[in-house]
XYZ file of C-alpha atoms in Angstrom:
411
model
C 66.429 86.995 116.089
C 69.493 86.403 114.585
C 70.693 82.924 113.597
C 73.559 83.116 115.134
C 76.109 85.686 116.224
C 80.016 86.713 115.672
C 82.654 89.510 116.961
C 83.772 89.789 114.164
C 81.999 89.545 110.021
C 84.375 90.180 107.614
C 82.951 90.712 104.573
C 85.079 89.718 100.955
C 86.925 86.657 100.884
C 90.491 89.014 99.463
C 93.850 89.947 100.888
C 92.430 92.073 102.531
C 89.796 89.955 104.612
C 92.338 87.665 105.469
C 94.749 89.503 106.692
C 92.376 91.771 108.979
C 91.570 88.082 110.244
C 95.200 87.567 110.923
C 95.969 90.954 112.870
C 93.177 90.757 115.022
C 95.096 86.822 116.479
C 98.070 88.499 115.593
C 97.094 91.219 117.868
C 95.815 88.014 120.565
C 91.709 89.025 119.772
C 90.199 85.835 120.746
C 86.622 86.746 119.953
C 84.864 84.862 116.617
C 85.650 85.514 113.110
C 83.735 84.563 110.321
C 85.098 86.205 107.061
C 82.410 85.094 104.299
C 84.054 84.619 100.220
C 81.590 84.865 96.906
C 84.031 82.763 95.503
C 84.521 78.766 95.690
C 87.888 79.533 96.318
C 89.783 80.562 99.935
C 91.332 84.161 99.302
C 94.179 84.770 96.973
C 96.799 87.141 95.698
C 95.771 88.024 92.237
C 98.567 89.859 90.575
C 99.637 85.788 88.913
C 96.053 85.215 87.584
C 97.991 87.921 84.853
C 101.524 86.153 85.263
C 102.703 82.739 85.870
C 99.242 81.416 86.810
C 98.217 82.221 83.449
C 100.739 80.707 81.595
C 100.817 77.844 83.662
C 104.062 78.021 85.969
C 102.116 78.112 88.737
C 99.298 76.186 90.883
C 95.131 77.497 92.571
C 98.123 76.656 96.160
C 100.507 78.585 95.318
C 98.534 82.145 95.458
C 96.858 81.527 98.361
C 96.782 83.939 101.183
C 97.524 81.970 103.939
C 97.189 77.814 103.559
C 93.992 75.770 103.608
C 94.700 74.255 107.339
C 95.752 78.372 108.379
C 91.888 79.394 109.525
C 90.609 75.966 110.983
C 94.209 76.148 112.584
C 93.621 80.226 114.121
C 89.595 79.569 114.949
C 88.754 82.032 111.828
C 85.139 80.635 110.101
C 85.509 79.972 106.113
C 82.583 80.851 104.626
C 83.247 80.072 100.417
C 80.988 80.661 98.019
C 78.579 82.709 99.658
C 77.180 85.838 99.765
C 76.536 88.616 102.189
C 73.186 90.187 100.986
C 72.454 92.585 103.007
C 73.160 94.785 106.036
C 71.076 96.105 108.916
C 73.535 98.364 110.570
C 71.138 100.155 113.378
C 70.109 96.172 114.429
C 74.023 94.923 113.248
C 73.101 92.169 111.460
C 73.769 91.076 107.996
C 71.817 88.190 106.081
C 74.226 86.255 103.811
C 72.768 83.982 100.747
C 70.762 81.168 101.635
C 68.754 83.327 104.219
C 70.546 83.085 107.229
C 70.310 86.133 109.655
C 74.076 86.829 111.150
C 74.294 89.055 114.032
C 77.414 91.057 114.048
C 79.864 93.151 117.134
C 82.434 94.604 114.168
C 81.965 94.580 110.704
C 84.547 95.054 107.779
C 83.470 95.822 104.070
C 86.218 94.348 101.599
C 84.105 93.406 98.285
C 86.286 94.471 95.971
C 85.728 95.957 92.427
C 84.367 94.835 89.795
C 85.185 94.983 85.897
C 84.299 96.961 83.289
C 82.065 95.307 81.133
C 81.802 96.825 77.843
C 78.594 96.807 76.016
C 79.178 96.925 72.234
C 78.572 95.034 69.360
C 79.562 91.440 69.433
C 79.711 91.588 73.344
C 78.586 88.685 73.913
C 80.609 86.903 71.373
C 82.725 82.920 72.450
C 86.617 84.283 72.573
C 85.621 87.920 74.665
C 87.069 87.660 78.178
C 88.252 89.072 80.854
C 90.310 89.304 83.657
C 89.822 89.120 88.202
C 89.222 85.589 89.236
C 90.913 81.972 89.079
C 88.599 81.048 86.950
C 88.905 83.569 83.940
C 92.435 83.246 83.903
C 91.229 79.439 83.696
C 89.205 80.336 80.882
C 91.475 82.149 78.867
C 94.707 79.871 78.879
C 92.117 76.999 77.829
C 90.099 78.910 75.275
C 93.451 80.686 73.641
C 95.403 77.287 73.667
C 94.770 76.542 70.437
C 94.542 80.428 68.993
C 97.467 82.169 67.141
C 96.255 86.380 67.265
C 94.580 88.082 70.167
C 93.355 91.590 70.999
C 94.281 93.090 74.308
C 91.737 96.387 74.701
C 93.417 98.989 77.206
C 97.041 100.283 77.473
C 96.971 99.460 81.636
C 98.186 97.005 83.770
C 95.701 93.653 82.603
C 96.754 94.487 78.868
C 100.239 95.026 78.616
C 100.694 92.093 81.198
C 98.336 89.476 79.825
C 99.778 90.625 76.390
C 103.426 89.750 77.490
C 102.033 86.334 78.955
C 100.414 85.194 76.034
C 103.415 86.476 74.134
C 106.047 84.052 76.014
C 102.800 81.689 75.458
C 103.656 82.270 71.565
C 101.105 83.865 70.586
C 100.699 86.609 68.643
C 99.303 90.036 70.233
C 97.990 93.094 69.367
C 97.077 95.492 72.321
C 94.179 98.564 71.285
C 94.402 101.285 73.555
C 92.794 105.100 74.072
C 95.704 106.409 75.133
C 99.161 106.644 72.314
C 101.707 105.271 74.894
C 101.757 102.723 77.124
C 100.566 102.530 80.608
C 100.859 106.534 80.328
C 97.672 107.003 81.960
C 99.160 106.590 84.963
C 102.847 106.706 84.856
C 102.928 109.193 82.324
C 104.602 109.324 78.240
C 108.367 109.595 79.163
C 107.528 106.199 81.586
C 104.897 104.834 79.802
C 107.656 105.434 76.352
C 109.874 102.632 77.471
C 107.440 100.047 78.429
C 105.333 100.377 75.023
C 108.863 99.880 73.039
C 109.914 97.219 75.211
C 106.500 95.124 74.277
C 107.012 95.999 70.631
C 111.150 95.011 71.120
C 108.781 92.047 72.102
C 106.935 91.160 69.417
C 103.869 92.676 70.228
C 102.064 95.659 68.045
C 100.189 98.186 70.135
C 97.714 100.777 68.059
C 97.201 104.127 70.373
C 94.833 106.141 70.417
C 91.842 103.774 68.945
C 88.652 103.308 70.717
C 87.118 100.125 70.551
C 83.563 100.158 69.293
C 82.296 96.454 68.681
C 83.703 93.007 68.478
C 82.659 91.198 64.682
C 81.919 87.042 63.844
C 79.226 84.676 64.014
C 79.578 82.421 67.218
C 83.958 83.248 68.169
C 85.109 87.108 67.435
C 87.047 87.334 64.402
C 87.820 91.030 64.628
C 87.710 94.271 66.986
C 86.406 96.854 65.602
C 87.774 100.353 66.419
C 85.835 104.155 65.343
C 88.460 105.067 63.371
C 87.259 102.386 60.873
C 90.074 99.957 61.431
C 89.369 95.539 61.459
C 91.369 93.939 63.257
C 91.503 89.986 62.946
C 91.665 88.411 65.215
C 90.629 84.962 67.099
C 90.769 86.058 70.677
C 90.374 88.803 73.306
C 90.788 90.003 75.797
C 89.395 93.122 77.477
C 91.023 95.451 80.378
C 89.376 98.260 80.891
C 89.382 98.975 84.511
C 87.163 98.142 87.426
C 85.047 99.404 89.096
C 84.278 98.971 93.105
C 81.859 97.593 94.055
C 79.596 98.539 96.464
C 75.948 97.496 96.205
C 76.064 96.228 99.377
C 77.152 98.948 101.227
C 74.755 101.337 98.470
C 72.083 99.024 99.812
C 72.981 99.928 103.596
C 72.968 102.807 103.310
C 76.839 103.704 103.942
C 78.326 107.175 102.280
C 80.092 106.158 99.349
C 81.338 107.603 96.305
C 83.887 106.366 94.069
C 84.034 103.764 97.110
C 82.629 102.885 100.473
C 83.597 106.522 102.121
C 85.996 106.336 105.078
C 87.887 108.206 107.695
C 91.684 107.977 108.072
C 91.763 105.038 110.673
C 88.637 103.207 107.297
C 86.279 103.435 109.298
C 83.504 104.349 107.079
C 79.922 106.629 108.144
C 78.897 103.914 110.700
C 80.524 103.296 113.881
C 82.031 99.927 114.329
C 82.170 99.198 110.057
C 84.914 99.611 108.393
C 86.211 98.975 104.814
C 89.922 98.300 103.078
C 91.056 97.189 99.910
C 89.565 98.265 95.544
C 86.623 98.905 97.323
C 88.362 101.271 100.205
C 87.803 105.550 99.244
C 89.531 106.729 102.850
C 90.999 110.036 104.054
C 94.518 110.232 103.673
C 95.999 112.282 106.152
C 100.292 111.815 104.654
C 98.592 113.324 101.299
C 96.052 115.783 102.418
C 93.455 114.524 100.023
C 91.041 111.773 99.074
C 92.305 108.182 97.831
C 90.904 104.675 96.469
C 93.857 102.872 95.414
C 93.078 99.205 93.778
C 96.855 97.366 94.264
C 97.883 93.776 96.180
C 99.752 95.573 98.796
C 97.014 98.475 100.259
C 95.002 96.129 100.433
C 97.143 94.440 102.428
C 98.127 96.910 104.053
C 95.092 98.085 104.884
C 93.108 95.143 105.895
C 96.020 94.966 109.302
C 94.950 98.341 110.144
C 91.712 98.063 109.929
C 91.922 95.405 111.938
C 93.740 97.877 114.315
C 91.572 100.419 114.378
C 88.102 97.028 115.216
C 90.771 97.219 118.532
C 90.562 100.106 119.177
C 93.528 101.964 117.783
C 93.478 105.065 117.263
C 96.097 105.961 114.905
C 95.131 107.041 110.755
C 96.387 105.313 108.224
C 99.487 106.510 106.494
C 101.617 103.967 104.798
C 102.729 105.332 101.540
C 101.120 103.740 98.382
C 102.939 100.979 96.873
C 102.157 98.567 94.385
C 104.806 96.500 91.915
C 103.516 94.948 88.157
C 105.175 92.105 85.497
C 105.897 92.760 82.331
C 106.963 88.425 82.101
C 110.876 88.587 82.831
C 111.470 91.258 81.023
C 110.614 93.909 82.731
C 109.189 94.680 86.509
C 108.465 97.951 88.005
C 108.180 98.934 91.308
C 106.055 102.385 92.172
C 106.090 104.081 95.482
C 102.973 108.189 96.447
C 100.784 108.165 94.756
C 101.612 110.930 91.694
C 98.409 111.985 89.887
C 99.098 116.199 88.722
C 102.988 116.594 88.288
C 105.494 119.249 86.224
C 108.117 117.822 86.544
C 110.081 113.901 86.041
C 113.180 113.362 86.563
C 115.025 110.133 85.506
C 118.355 108.325 87.205
C 119.805 105.815 86.265
C 120.430 104.036 83.304
C 117.232 103.760 81.160
C 118.856 102.709 77.746
C 120.594 99.384 81.440
C 116.169 99.076 82.360
C 118.007 100.810 85.587
C 116.440 103.604 86.373
C 114.103 105.470 88.828
C 111.520 108.289 87.328
C 110.803 111.446 90.607
C 107.763 113.042 89.796
C 107.571 116.282 91.424
C 104.845 119.544 91.754
C 106.716 122.764 92.936
C 109.954 120.753 94.244
C 108.121 118.425 96.320
C 108.338 114.544 95.282
C 105.498 112.744 95.071
C 105.752 108.864 94.222
C 108.820 107.502 92.609
C 108.527 104.584 89.624
C 111.391 101.781 89.848
C 112.731 99.275 86.530
C 116.052 97.977 88.612
C 116.503 99.829 90.833
C 114.250 98.889 94.304
C 116.545 100.429 96.782
C 115.744 104.296 95.341
C 112.184 103.473 96.863
C 113.086 103.706 100.374
C 114.793 106.946 100.518
C 111.080 107.708 97.429
C 109.186 107.687 100.415
C 111.215 109.183 103.576
C 110.489 112.122 100.433
C 106.897 111.463 99.531
C 106.124 111.242 103.181
C 108.490 114.500 103.848
C 106.342 116.528 100.998
C 107.992 119.515 101.050
C 110.177 120.832 98.701
C 113.290 120.589 97.407
C 116.715 122.723 96.977
C 117.751 121.200 94.170
C 115.409 118.673 92.776
C 117.750 117.902 89.707
C 120.285 116.287 92.685
C 118.151 113.277 92.424
C 119.104 112.819 87.880
C 122.843 112.326 89.228
C 123.810 108.922 90.880
C 126.822 110.102 92.008
C 124.425 111.951 95.115
C 122.798 109.623 97.664
C 119.494 110.265 97.928
C 120.147 110.088 101.742
C 121.662 113.360 101.609
C 118.216 114.821 100.312
C 115.952 116.838 101.704
C 117.437 117.003 104.760
C 119.044 119.411 106.434
């Protein structure tokens, strides 16, 4: 016998759950909603953690998805600092931390992702940091306050964004990465080179093709050690070694999981009435014709809303073109639509030298994705071409600023 009953149980204290709750109310749903999150804060946006919040230019309250009083005003019960310890799918009950048992009508699993922790010598030394939550960002700012030399491990978003922020704060930053070019794992070497050279121009040293094997120091980190034998002196480290989907609760409950919680095109899991959204959601994309799991703010935002509509009985598949953004301080902001894993052509439009360009990723003449720096207006047409999924008669026209993008792909 459960201790209490709710109509909607939203598991995970991030943007997906917050948007799911908002959409349920927006659609006129009056049933009871319980949102449970393990962090002490109400749901908040994570992008500022490596940017303005890290630099001390914004407050915690600025990052909240909804104002604190929104939950009471909208009759959404918010339970922070608590974890859901177990799910009984057959009986539709959840066991919360503290042993309270809650019966639910429908549930959302939005447990997010966990940072990859390095298992190397010296990983436990003081001064070695990871970034995922408010507390991490606070610790990095306070611990590195009097530090001069910082090493960033990883050449992807976290490594590059934090390096840019710390450089703005007066730190001497070095990025150590396995790839040869920053951000090339996602964008390829042609586009990655633009960001790589931008970071270098701001005084950040980038060391590519190096695998980290350990940290050196007595109590506090003093150097980063690489496989080739390099020893890079520092007084602080921020590791950006990627994340993995948090599927522990889902797996224990018996839900189908494989690189995330497996969902259909409506974001429903292998259990009827249980949905997933955000970083942990691996869904069947009808738009792109394959499974996708994407770790970005806008995807969690959009999927949380779509899961709410699916909970209410709508049957439309989730077909939003993936979108994400990143900022390297105020030096350059990038936006990206689509999800290109393999491409055979990259076409540039605009002026790379001036930092105002878009890059178009194609396979067999069809647009898979587009990246913009200073040309946001190109992305609307990029979405249209991605949704069309058909080969362009003359792909090179994408690079001709004398040709209107709206004219391409139309007959």
